[in-house]
mmCIF file of C-alpha atoms and ligand atoms in Angstrom:
data_model
loop_
_atom_site.group_PDB
_atom_site.id
_atom_site.type_symbol
_atom_site.label_atom_id
_atom_site.label_comp_id
_atom_site.label_asym_id
_atom_site.label_seq_id
_atom_site.Cartn_x
_atom_site.Cartn_y
_atom_site.Cartn_z
ATOM 1 C CA MET X 4 -13.301 -3.643 -14.497
ATOM 2 C CA THR X 5 -11.291 -6.570 -12.437
ATOM 3 C CA PRO X 6 -11.923 -6.114 -8.383
ATOM 4 C CA SER X 7 -9.385 -8.254 -6.312
ATOM 5 C CA ASN X 8 -10.383 -8.364 -2.633
ATOM 6 C CA SER X 9 -10.673 -11.659 -2.116
ATOM 7 C CA PRO X 10 -10.818 -12.274 1.802
ATOM 8 C CA THR X 11 -10.730 -15.948 1.143
ATOM 9 C CA THR X 12 -6.699 -16.847 0.430
ATOM 10 C CA LEU X 13 -4.343 -17.608 2.887
ATOM 11 C CA PHE X 14 -2.260 -14.121 2.133
ATOM 12 C CA ALA X 15 -2.667 -10.767 1.682
ATOM 13 C CA SER X 16 0.089 -8.147 0.564
ATOM 14 C CA ARG X 17 1.504 -5.117 1.851
ATOM 15 C CA ILE X 18 3.708 -2.525 0.909
ATOM 16 C CA SER X 19 6.940 -2.619 3.450
ATOM 17 C CA GLY X 20 9.306 -0.164 1.679
ATOM 18 C CA THR X 21 9.031 2.993 -0.705
ATOM 19 C CA GLY X 22 11.847 4.925 -2.488
ATOM 20 C CA SER X 23 11.914 7.770 -5.320
ATOM 21 C CA ALA X 24 14.214 9.280 -7.440
ATOM 22 C CA PHE X 25 14.999 12.356 -9.731
ATOM 23 C CA PRO X 26 16.996 13.441 -12.332
ATOM 24 C CA GLU X 27 19.308 17.019 -11.254
ATOM 25 C CA GLY X 28 17.929 18.695 -14.081
ATOM 26 C CA ARG X 29 15.611 21.558 -13.680
ATOM 27 C CA LEU X 30 13.201 22.805 -16.204
ATOM 28 C CA THR X 31 11.127 25.725 -15.088
ATOM 29 C CA ASN X 32 8.186 27.611 -16.334
ATOM 30 C CA GLN X 33 10.278 30.705 -17.368
ATOM 31 C CA GLU X 34 12.492 28.352 -19.259
ATOM 32 C CA LEU X 35 10.158 26.568 -21.234
ATOM 33 C CA ALA X 36 8.253 30.064 -22.102
ATOM 34 C CA VAL X 37 11.621 30.677 -24.026
ATOM 35 C CA ARG X 38 11.637 27.634 -26.294
ATOM 36 C CA VAL X 39 7.792 27.853 -26.564
ATOM 37 C CA ASP X 40 4.418 30.149 -27.292
ATOM 38 C CA THR X 41 3.661 30.230 -23.686
ATOM 39 C CA SER X 42 4.039 31.744 -20.021
ATOM 40 C CA ASP X 43 4.648 31.138 -16.455
ATOM 41 C CA GLU X 44 1.330 31.878 -16.100
ATOM 42 C CA TRP X 45 -0.779 30.086 -18.369
ATOM 43 C CA ILE X 46 0.997 27.049 -17.568
ATOM 44 C CA ARG X 47 0.479 27.424 -13.688
ATOM 45 C CA GLU X 48 -3.174 28.094 -14.102
ATOM 46 C CA ARG X 49 -4.490 25.760 -16.545
ATOM 47 C CA THR X 50 -2.060 23.362 -14.855
ATOM 48 C CA GLY X 51 -0.646 23.900 -11.736
ATOM 49 C CA ILE X 52 2.559 22.716 -12.591
ATOM 50 C CA SER X 53 5.787 25.414 -12.120
ATOM 51 C CA GLU X 54 8.852 23.283 -13.085
ATOM 52 C CA ARG X 55 9.957 19.663 -13.751
ATOM 53 C CA ARG X 56 13.146 17.070 -13.506
ATOM 54 C CA ILE X 57 14.471 16.446 -17.258
ATOM 55 C CA ALA X 58 16.777 13.764 -17.798
ATOM 56 C CA LYS X 59 20.323 14.811 -19.448
ATOM 57 C CA PRO X 60 19.939 13.011 -23.006
ATOM 58 C CA GLY X 61 22.726 10.001 -22.913
ATOM 59 C CA ASP X 62 23.748 10.410 -19.064
ATOM 60 C CA PRO X 63 23.860 7.032 -17.738
ATOM 61 C CA ASN X 64 22.984 7.946 -14.479
ATOM 62 C CA GLU X 65 19.866 9.304 -15.910
ATOM 63 C CA PHE X 66 18.638 6.257 -17.759
ATOM 64 C CA ASN X 67 14.958 5.447 -16.753
ATOM 65 C CA SER X 68 16.454 1.986 -15.179
ATOM 66 C CA SER X 69 19.214 4.236 -13.526
ATOM 67 C CA LEU X 70 16.126 6.559 -11.714
ATOM 68 C CA GLY X 71 14.824 2.759 -11.130
ATOM 69 C CA TYR X 72 17.951 1.803 -9.388
ATOM 70 C CA ARG X 73 17.861 4.427 -7.181
ATOM 71 C CA ALA X 74 14.232 4.435 -6.295
ATOM 72 C CA ALA X 75 14.311 0.464 -5.730
ATOM 73 C CA LEU X 76 17.642 0.871 -3.413
ATOM 74 C CA LYS X 77 15.703 3.181 -1.152
ATOM 75 C CA ALA X 78 12.806 1.465 -1.142
ATOM 76 C CA LEU X 79 14.579 -1.933 -0.111
ATOM 77 C CA GLU X 80 16.710 -0.261 2.589
ATOM 78 C CA MET X 81 13.349 0.667 4.057
ATOM 79 C CA ALA X 82 11.575 -2.664 3.818
ATOM 80 C CA GLY X 83 14.944 -3.877 5.325
ATOM 81 C CA LYS X 84 15.821 -6.185 2.164
ATOM 82 C CA ARG X 85 18.398 -7.374 -0.003
ATOM 83 C CA PRO X 86 18.276 -7.788 -4.037
ATOM 84 C CA GLU X 87 18.681 -11.609 -3.705
ATOM 85 C CA ASP X 88 15.357 -11.389 -1.542
ATOM 86 C CA ILE X 89 13.466 -10.155 -4.747
ATOM 87 C CA ASP X 90 11.186 -12.585 -6.566
ATOM 88 C CA GLN X 91 9.815 -10.501 -9.231
ATOM 89 C CA ILE X 92 10.574 -7.136 -10.688
ATOM 90 C CA LEU X 93 7.521 -5.345 -12.677
ATOM 91 C CA TYR X 94 8.082 -2.280 -14.160
ATOM 92 C CA ALA X 95 5.916 -0.067 -15.395
ATOM 93 C CA THR X 96 6.774 2.414 -18.440
ATOM 94 C CA CYS X 97 6.311 3.811 -21.167
ATOM 95 C CA SER X 98 9.480 5.189 -21.795
ATOM 96 C CA PRO X 99 11.665 2.049 -21.657
ATOM 97 C CA ASP X 100 15.603 2.462 -21.997
ATOM 98 C CA THR X 101 15.605 -0.188 -25.190
ATOM 99 C CA LEU X 102 12.311 -1.431 -26.655
ATOM 100 C CA VAL X 103 14.262 -5.020 -26.314
ATOM 101 C CA PRO X 104 15.480 -6.027 -24.010
ATOM 102 C CA SER X 105 13.076 -4.486 -20.955
ATOM 103 C CA THR X 106 13.949 -1.981 -18.588
ATOM 104 C CA ALA X 107 13.153 -4.339 -16.133
ATOM 105 C CA CYS X 108 16.210 -6.790 -17.036
ATOM 106 C CA TRP X 109 18.728 -3.350 -17.050
ATOM 107 C CA LEU X 110 17.510 -2.926 -13.553
ATOM 108 C CA GLN X 111 18.122 -6.553 -12.512
ATOM 109 C CA ALA X 112 21.353 -6.688 -13.914
ATOM 110 C CA LYS X 113 22.498 -3.049 -12.304
ATOM 111 C CA LEU X 114 20.470 -4.330 -8.986
ATOM 112 C CA GLY X 115 21.670 -7.691 -8.598
ATOM 113 C CA ALA X 116 18.713 -9.239 -8.239
ATOM 114 C CA LYS X 117 19.969 -12.935 -9.371
ATOM 115 C CA ARG X 118 15.798 -14.854 -8.394
ATOM 116 C CA ALA X 119 13.889 -12.455 -9.576
ATOM 117 C CA TRP X 120 11.911 -12.520 -13.119
ATOM 118 C CA ALA X 121 11.467 -9.724 -14.697
ATOM 119 C CA VAL X 122 8.991 -7.935 -16.915
ATOM 120 C CA ASP X 123 7.782 -4.620 -17.920
ATOM 121 C CA ILE X 124 4.273 -3.501 -17.988
ATOM 122 C CA ASN X 125 3.183 -0.979 -20.385
ATOM 123 C CA ALA X 126 -0.308 0.898 -19.314
ATOM 124 C CA ALA X 127 1.044 4.254 -19.554
ATOM 125 C CA CYS X 128 0.380 6.766 -16.430
ATOM 126 C CA SER X 129 -1.707 3.994 -14.953
ATOM 127 C CA GLY X 130 1.087 1.385 -14.889
ATOM 128 C CA PHE X 131 1.850 1.654 -11.265
ATOM 129 C CA LEU X 132 -1.162 0.514 -10.107
ATOM 130 C CA TYR X 133 -1.332 -2.073 -12.888
ATOM 131 C CA GLY X 134 2.335 -3.373 -11.419
ATOM 132 C CA LEU X 135 1.157 -3.335 -7.725
ATOM 133 C CA SER X 136 -2.452 -4.700 -8.644
ATOM 134 C CA MET X 137 -0.326 -7.855 -10.289
ATOM 135 C CA ALA X 138 2.154 -7.820 -7.204
ATOM 136 C CA ASP X 139 -0.722 -7.937 -4.957
ATOM 137 C CA THR X 140 -2.397 -11.039 -7.001
ATOM 138 C CA PHE X 141 1.025 -13.010 -7.554
ATOM 139 C CA VAL X 142 1.615 -12.782 -3.427
ATOM 140 C CA ARG X 143 -1.707 -13.948 -2.803
ATOM 141 C CA ALA X 144 -1.834 -16.662 -4.831
ATOM 142 C CA GLY X 145 1.327 -17.778 -3.040
ATOM 143 C CA GLN X 146 3.882 -17.841 -6.109
ATOM 144 C CA SER X 147 5.899 -14.833 -4.764
ATOM 145 C CA LYS X 148 6.990 -13.427 -1.241
ATOM 146 C CA THR X 149 8.852 -10.292 -2.057
ATOM 147 C CA ILE X 150 8.131 -8.256 -5.250
ATOM 148 C CA LEU X 151 9.735 -4.740 -6.738
ATOM 149 C CA VAL X 152 7.112 -2.835 -8.595
ATOM 150 C CA VAL X 153 8.524 0.376 -10.245
ATOM 151 C CA GLY X 154 6.694 3.121 -11.785
ATOM 152 C CA ALA X 155 9.491 5.701 -13.932
ATOM 153 C CA GLU X 156 9.295 7.708 -17.148
ATOM 154 C CA VAL X 157 11.849 9.412 -18.989
ATOM 155 C CA LEU X 158 9.012 11.024 -21.263
ATOM 156 C CA SER X 159 11.366 14.092 -21.925
ATOM 157 C CA SER X 160 12.599 11.652 -24.836
ATOM 158 C CA PHE X 161 9.095 11.209 -26.503
ATOM 159 C CA VAL X 162 8.199 14.935 -25.709
ATOM 160 C CA ASN X 163 7.381 16.882 -28.685
ATOM 161 C CA TRP X 164 9.419 20.173 -27.801
ATOM 162 C CA GLU X 165 7.981 22.439 -29.789
ATOM 163 C CA ASP X 166 4.274 21.461 -29.106
ATOM 164 C CA ARG X 167 3.166 23.511 -26.364
ATOM 165 C CA THR X 168 -0.080 21.445 -25.579
ATOM 166 C CA SER X 169 2.009 18.775 -24.680
ATOM 167 C CA CYS X 170 5.511 19.510 -23.508
ATOM 168 C CA ILE X 171 4.566 21.610 -20.510
ATOM 169 C CA LEU X 172 2.968 19.159 -18.746
ATOM 170 C CA PHE X 173 5.494 16.406 -18.745
ATOM 171 C CA GLY X 174 8.313 15.498 -16.446
ATOM 172 C CA ASP X 175 10.615 12.392 -15.691
ATOM 173 C CA ALA X 176 11.315 10.349 -12.263
ATOM 174 C CA ALA X 177 11.034 6.998 -11.100
ATOM 175 C CA GLY X 178 9.335 5.749 -7.913
ATOM 176 C CA ALA X 179 9.502 2.057 -6.269
ATOM 177 C CA ALA X 180 7.833 -0.009 -3.820
ATOM 178 C CA ILE X 181 8.694 -3.609 -2.207
ATOM 179 C CA VAL X 182 5.402 -5.302 -1.662
ATOM 180 C CA GLU X 183 5.441 -8.376 0.782
ATOM 181 C CA ARG X 184 3.014 -11.095 1.941
ATOM 182 C CA THR X 185 1.469 -10.675 4.711
ATOM 183 C CA SER X 186 -1.155 -12.667 6.171
ATOM 184 C CA SER X 187 -5.183 -12.127 4.734
ATOM 185 C CA ASP X 188 -6.081 -11.125 8.326
ATOM 186 C CA SER X 189 -3.615 -8.423 8.821
ATOM 187 C CA PRO X 190 -4.807 -5.214 8.937
ATOM 188 C CA GLN X 191 -2.133 -3.285 6.960
ATOM 189 C CA ARG X 192 -2.611 -4.452 3.863
ATOM 190 C CA ILE X 193 -3.540 -4.081 0.238
ATOM 191 C CA LEU X 194 -7.828 -4.326 0.467
ATOM 192 C CA SER X 195 -8.552 -4.104 -2.614
ATOM 193 C CA SER X 196 -7.730 -2.863 -6.518
ATOM 194 C CA HIS X 197 -9.720 -2.464 -9.578
ATOM 195 C CA LEU X 198 -8.226 -1.654 -12.996
ATOM 196 C CA HIS X 199 -9.685 -1.306 -16.575
ATOM 197 C CA SER X 200 -8.758 -0.197 -19.903
ATOM 198 C CA ASP X 201 -10.714 1.024 -23.034
ATOM 199 C CA GLY X 202 -9.262 0.107 -26.163
ATOM 200 C CA THR X 203 -11.621 2.214 -28.051
ATOM 201 C CA LEU X 204 -9.542 5.568 -26.814
ATOM 202 C CA THR X 205 -6.234 5.021 -28.248
ATOM 203 C CA ASP X 206 -6.537 7.572 -30.046
ATOM 204 C CA LEU X 207 -6.808 10.054 -27.496
ATOM 205 C CA LEU X 208 -3.092 10.116 -26.692
ATOM 206 C CA GLY X 209 -0.054 8.484 -28.064
ATOM 207 C CA MET X 210 2.915 7.833 -29.926
ATOM 208 C CA PRO X 211 1.564 7.176 -33.785
ATOM 209 C CA ALA X 212 5.024 5.819 -35.045
ATOM 210 C CA GLY X 213 7.850 4.009 -33.096
ATOM 211 C CA GLY X 214 6.637 0.490 -33.288
ATOM 212 C CA SER X 215 6.090 -2.167 -35.773
ATOM 213 C CA ARG X 216 3.176 -0.368 -37.138
ATOM 214 C CA SER X 217 4.492 2.445 -38.062
ATOM 215 C CA PRO X 218 8.180 2.289 -37.810
ATOM 216 C CA VAL X 219 10.660 5.400 -37.574
ATOM 217 C CA THR X 220 11.166 6.914 -40.873
ATOM 218 C CA ALA X 221 12.395 10.039 -42.375
ATOM 219 C CA ASP X 222 8.922 10.575 -43.286
ATOM 220 C CA THR X 223 7.392 9.997 -39.575
ATOM 221 C CA ILE X 224 10.181 11.908 -38.110
ATOM 222 C CA ALA X 225 9.598 14.831 -40.281
ATOM 223 C CA LEU X 226 5.914 14.534 -39.091
ATOM 224 C CA LYS X 227 6.998 14.282 -35.554
ATOM 225 C CA GLN X 228 4.921 11.149 -35.101
ATOM 226 C CA ASN X 229 7.437 9.349 -33.256
ATOM 227 C CA PHE X 230 6.562 12.065 -30.322
ATOM 228 C CA LEU X 231 3.776 12.044 -27.800
ATOM 229 C CA GLN X 232 0.357 13.432 -29.467
ATOM 230 C CA MET X 233 -2.521 14.380 -27.414
ATOM 231 C CA LYS X 234 -6.213 15.297 -27.160
ATOM 232 C CA GLY X 235 -6.026 17.143 -23.880
ATOM 233 C CA ARG X 236 -9.102 18.597 -23.613
ATOM 234 C CA GLU X 237 -10.798 15.170 -24.411
ATOM 235 C CA VAL X 238 -8.650 13.463 -22.000
ATOM 236 C CA PHE X 239 -9.418 16.181 -19.557
ATOM 237 C CA LYS X 240 -12.771 15.114 -19.785
ATOM 238 C CA VAL X 241 -12.727 11.569 -19.167
ATOM 239 C CA ALA X 242 -9.484 11.866 -16.637
ATOM 240 C CA VAL X 243 -12.226 13.656 -14.258
ATOM 241 C CA LYS X 244 -14.705 11.003 -14.667
ATOM 242 C CA THR X 245 -13.314 7.802 -14.401
ATOM 243 C CA LEU X 246 -11.245 9.417 -11.757
ATOM 244 C CA ALA X 247 -14.160 9.705 -9.816
ATOM 245 C CA ASP X 248 -15.971 6.579 -10.200
ATOM 246 C CA PHE X 249 -12.776 4.611 -9.802
ATOM 247 C CA ALA X 250 -11.823 6.121 -6.443
ATOM 248 C CA GLN X 251 -15.509 5.986 -5.339
ATOM 249 C CA THR X 252 -15.659 2.599 -6.367
ATOM 250 C CA ALA X 253 -12.881 1.666 -4.185
ATOM 251 C CA ILE X 254 -14.433 3.378 -1.324
ATOM 252 C CA GLU X 255 -17.944 1.563 -1.935
ATOM 253 C CA THR X 256 -16.387 -1.969 -2.466
ATOM 254 C CA ASN X 257 -14.557 -1.951 0.884
ATOM 255 C CA GLY X 258 -18.051 -0.360 2.816
ATOM 256 C CA PHE X 259 -16.241 2.904 3.447
ATOM 257 C CA LYS X 260 -17.242 6.498 2.880
ATOM 258 C CA ALA X 261 -15.252 9.196 1.196
ATOM 259 C CA GLU X 262 -14.432 10.539 5.236
ATOM 260 C CA ASP X 263 -12.887 7.394 5.854
ATOM 261 C CA ILE X 264 -10.281 7.862 3.779
ATOM 262 C CA ASP X 265 -6.635 9.540 5.259
ATOM 263 C CA TRP X 266 -5.032 10.087 2.399
ATOM 264 C CA PHE X 267 -6.004 10.394 -1.641
ATOM 265 C CA ILE X 268 -3.270 9.884 -4.049
ATOM 266 C CA PRO X 269 -4.671 10.799 -7.714
ATOM 267 C CA HIS X 270 -2.525 10.757 -10.901
ATOM 268 C CA GLN X 271 -0.514 14.129 -11.023
ATOM 269 C CA ALA X 272 -1.270 15.221 -13.852
ATOM 270 C CA ASN X 273 -2.848 18.448 -14.184
ATOM 271 C CA LEU X 274 -4.099 20.013 -11.064
ATOM 272 C CA ARG X 275 -7.845 21.209 -12.130
ATOM 273 C CA ILE X 276 -8.129 17.380 -12.988
ATOM 274 C CA ILE X 277 -7.472 16.550 -9.242
ATOM 275 C CA GLU X 278 -9.535 19.405 -7.986
ATOM 276 C CA ALA X 279 -12.439 18.398 -10.375
ATOM 277 C CA VAL X 280 -12.344 15.000 -8.931
ATOM 278 C CA ALA X 281 -12.386 16.180 -5.030
ATOM 279 C CA ASN X 282 -15.422 18.404 -5.836
ATOM 280 C CA ARG X 283 -17.027 15.979 -7.230
ATOM 281 C CA LEU X 284 -16.186 13.069 -4.537
ATOM 282 C CA ASP X 285 -16.911 16.019 -2.095
ATOM 283 C CA PHE X 286 -13.736 15.168 -0.765
ATOM 284 C CA PRO X 287 -11.303 17.544 1.216
ATOM 285 C CA MET X 288 -8.215 18.808 -0.590
ATOM 286 C CA GLU X 289 -6.265 18.645 2.426
ATOM 287 C CA LYS X 290 -6.133 15.243 2.382
ATOM 288 C CA VAL X 291 -5.006 14.769 -1.449
ATOM 289 C CA LEU X 292 -1.968 14.795 -2.137
ATOM 290 C CA LEU X 293 -0.135 16.983 -4.281
ATOM 291 C CA ASN X 294 3.436 17.113 -5.919
ATOM 292 C CA VAL X 295 2.553 17.851 -9.768
ATOM 293 C CA GLU X 296 3.528 21.981 -8.649
ATOM 294 C CA ARG X 297 7.502 20.523 -8.640
ATOM 295 C CA TYR X 298 7.436 17.522 -10.688
ATOM 296 C CA GLY X 299 4.594 18.140 -13.465
ATOM 297 C CA ASN X 300 3.071 14.756 -14.595
ATOM 298 C CA THR X 301 5.905 12.200 -14.302
ATOM 299 C CA SER X 302 3.212 9.412 -15.867
ATOM 300 C CA ALA X 303 3.867 5.880 -14.076
ATOM 301 C CA ALA X 304 5.919 7.605 -11.479
ATOM 302 C CA THR X 305 3.671 10.410 -9.972
ATOM 303 C CA VAL X 306 1.652 7.732 -7.508
ATOM 304 C CA PRO X 307 4.782 6.103 -6.331
ATOM 305 C CA THR X 308 6.726 8.856 -5.848
ATOM 306 C CA MET X 309 3.874 10.985 -3.841
ATOM 307 C CA LEU X 310 3.484 7.807 -1.619
ATOM 308 C CA ASP X 311 7.177 7.888 -1.347
ATOM 309 C CA GLU X 312 7.578 11.073 0.062
ATOM 310 C CA ALA X 313 4.308 11.248 2.209
ATOM 311 C CA VAL X 314 5.582 8.204 3.960
ATOM 312 C CA ARG X 315 9.368 9.775 4.561
ATOM 313 C CA ASP X 316 7.878 12.685 5.973
ATOM 314 C CA GLY X 317 5.242 11.402 8.064
ATOM 315 C CA ARG X 318 2.196 12.251 6.624
ATOM 316 C CA ILE X 319 1.062 8.607 5.907
ATOM 317 C CA LYS X 320 0.952 6.668 9.122
ATOM 318 C CA PRO X 321 0.198 3.046 10.318
ATOM 319 C CA GLY X 322 -3.468 2.593 10.052
ATOM 320 C CA HIS X 323 -3.964 5.035 7.644
ATOM 321 C CA LEU X 324 -6.442 4.564 4.753
ATOM 322 C CA VAL X 325 -4.650 5.550 1.583
ATOM 323 C CA LEU X 326 -6.424 5.579 -1.954
ATOM 324 C CA LEU X 327 -4.626 5.191 -5.288
ATOM 325 C CA ASP X 328 -6.151 6.580 -8.467
ATOM 326 C CA VAL X 329 -5.039 6.751 -11.714
ATOM 327 C CA PHE X 330 -5.459 7.229 -15.401
ATOM 328 C CA GLY X 331 -3.303 6.921 -18.358
ATOM 329 C CA ALA X 332 -3.065 6.467 -22.481
ATOM 330 C CA GLY X 333 -5.220 3.168 -23.398
ATOM 331 C CA LEU X 334 -6.723 4.808 -22.008
ATOM 332 C CA THR X 335 -6.032 2.753 -18.590
ATOM 333 C CA TYR X 336 -7.588 3.443 -15.097
ATOM 334 C CA GLY X 337 -7.471 2.242 -12.028
ATOM 335 C CA SER X 338 -7.659 2.384 -8.170
ATOM 336 C CA ILE X 339 -6.186 1.052 -5.213
ATOM 337 C CA LEU X 340 -7.469 1.034 -1.744
ATOM 338 C CA MET X 341 -4.969 -0.078 1.042
ATOM 339 C CA ARG X 342 -4.557 0.085 5.207
ATOM 340 C CA TRP X 343 -0.762 1.426 5.772
HETATM 341 O O1 UT7 M 18 -1.242 11.407 -18.161
HETATM 342 C C1 UT7 M 18 -2.368 11.789 -18.747
HETATM 343 C C2 UT7 M 18 -1.597 12.864 -19.541
HETATM 344 N N1 UT7 M 18 -2.776 14.114 -20.327
HETATM 345 C C3 UT7 M 18 -3.511 14.901 -19.660
HETATM 346 O O2 UT7 M 18 -3.746 14.283 -18.180
HETATM 347 C C4 UT7 M 18 -3.910 15.704 -20.435
HETATM 348 C C5 UT7 M 18 -4.809 16.644 -20.016
HETATM 349 N N2 UT7 M 18 -5.218 17.770 -19.862
HETATM 350 C C6 UT7 M 18 -4.845 18.850 -19.917
HETATM 351 O O3 UT7 M 18 -4.316 19.312 -18.967
HETATM 352 C C7 UT7 M 18 -5.744 20.306 -20.555
HETATM 353 O O4 UT7 M 18 -6.396 20.074 -21.398
HETATM 354 C C8 UT7 M 18 -4.175 21.080 -21.304
HETATM 355 C C9 UT7 M 18 -3.487 21.561 -20.033
HETATM 356 C C10 UT7 M 18 -3.147 20.019 -22.088
HETATM 357 C C11 UT7 M 18 -5.033 22.492 -21.904
HETATM 358 O O5 UT7 M 18 -5.506 23.060 -20.847
HETATM 359 P P1 UT7 M 18 -6.936 23.441 -21.424
HETATM 360 O O6 UT7 M 18 -7.666 24.695 -20.331
HETATM 361 O O7 UT7 M 18 -7.585 22.149 -22.042
HETATM 362 O O8 UT7 M 18 -6.471 24.156 -23.048
HETATM 363 P P2 UT7 M 18 -7.267 23.992 -23.997
HETATM 364 O O9 UT7 M 18 -6.663 23.012 -24.980
HETATM 365 O O10 UT7 M 18 -8.824 24.286 -24.078
HETATM 366 O O11 UT7 M 18 -6.609 25.585 -25.230
HETATM 367 C C12 UT7 M 18 -6.948 26.690 -24.611
HETATM 368 C C13 UT7 M 18 -6.162 27.862 -25.523
HETATM 369 C C14 UT7 M 18 -5.900 27.345 -27.050
HETATM 370 O O12 UT7 M 18 -6.318 28.486 -27.603
HETATM 371 P P3 UT7 M 18 -7.448 29.427 -27.858
HETATM 372 O O13 UT7 M 18 -7.996 27.982 -29.218
HETATM 373 O O14 UT7 M 18 -8.611 29.341 -26.995
HETATM 374 O O15 UT7 M 18 -7.135 30.583 -28.489
HETATM 375 C C15 UT7 M 18 -4.855 27.013 -27.011
HETATM 376 O O16 UT7 M 18 -4.099 26.972 -27.950
HETATM 377 O O17 UT7 M 18 -4.995 27.937 -24.863
HETATM 378 C C16 UT7 M 18 -4.254 27.833 -25.752
HETATM 379 N N3 UT7 M 18 -2.729 26.643 -25.155
HETATM 380 C C17 UT7 M 18 -1.997 27.477 -24.778
HETATM 381 N N4 UT7 M 18 -1.526 28.652 -24.614
HETATM 382 C C18 UT7 M 18 -0.483 29.055 -23.934
HETATM 383 C C19 UT7 M 18 -2.760 25.653 -25.437
HETATM 384 N N5 UT7 M 18 -1.462 25.216 -24.648
HETATM 385 C C20 UT7 M 18 -0.924 26.309 -24.562
HETATM 386 C C21 UT7 M 18 0.249 26.877 -23.677
HETATM 387 N N6 UT7 M 18 0.357 27.999 -23.494
HETATM 388 N N7 UT7 M 18 1.098 25.954 -22.994
#
């Protein structure tokens, strides 16, 4: 686990703008129940999800980078910045436009962010927090002043729509944040980030084929190995424990108590996971921000889309303590605490 909250540097970082974007198409539980053997009642009870947004295959307006573009424009506008102000684009996704080049470069071209360097980050559902932590580190090191961090997915392209144990969960979306330099004694800043991964758990969630280890062939397609595969029950158990542990670490490292946190934004994979974590932390659900019912699990996009919504509707106010907490394939984990 790598903590980062050194008070000895001159600079700190803060989020000055957020944005989000979703595909137009909605897929309800009832519609899913026509495709696979499931029901609205089962999905709601076991996951808390009612519907999700699904990008229209092949529609250039709904490519991963196009959703990222729309989210980035909104974040730039809120921050009062232009694309030319961006020093870096950190694009968290595990469902890129193309394996090569990076989705970050597709986005850079769309934005006209000529000064930036751009790179993808693959930490699956934890990607946005990995990106935010990296952005914070680059800013505190004095290397960059303005960084665009995006968490965006079009996982509908990688879901096995015949597998009822996984296809019910996922949706498409993009969220973005502008991370800017501020002084290290500024109250409004990222206070800490804690990241960790456990590569011994790669078999719990992933896509066996499609990379160089197992390129897509007629055989791998027939075996559906180019789609997401998941050991849901095992992931569930690890998720509850690690989300609770990482939230606790963030709170304690900064000398706070759970009741000091104004808003908790956990990865939105399953409402039951979130409720179990809140229960472990003795944290009231009223202070947990949720969008899983409307969008499902949008992987790297769950946290930035939820953050954007709560900033725009005024729930998150200046001075609030906001705790972000994620887990994802890898397995990867992380928490970030910030003063808004
Ligand atoms: O970002 C990380 C992504 N992944 C996750 O976060 C996944 C975490 N895991 C989960 O969210 C849950 O484990 C699931 C939602 C995937 C499954 O819920 P569960 O309560 O753990 O169900 P289960 O796997 O224990 O299955 C219970 C029963 C089984 O039937 P039997 O063996 O008891 O007869 C399943 O076959 O539910 C059945 N089942 C379904 N029934 C209706 C599994 N999926 C479905 C379905 N509709 N979609």
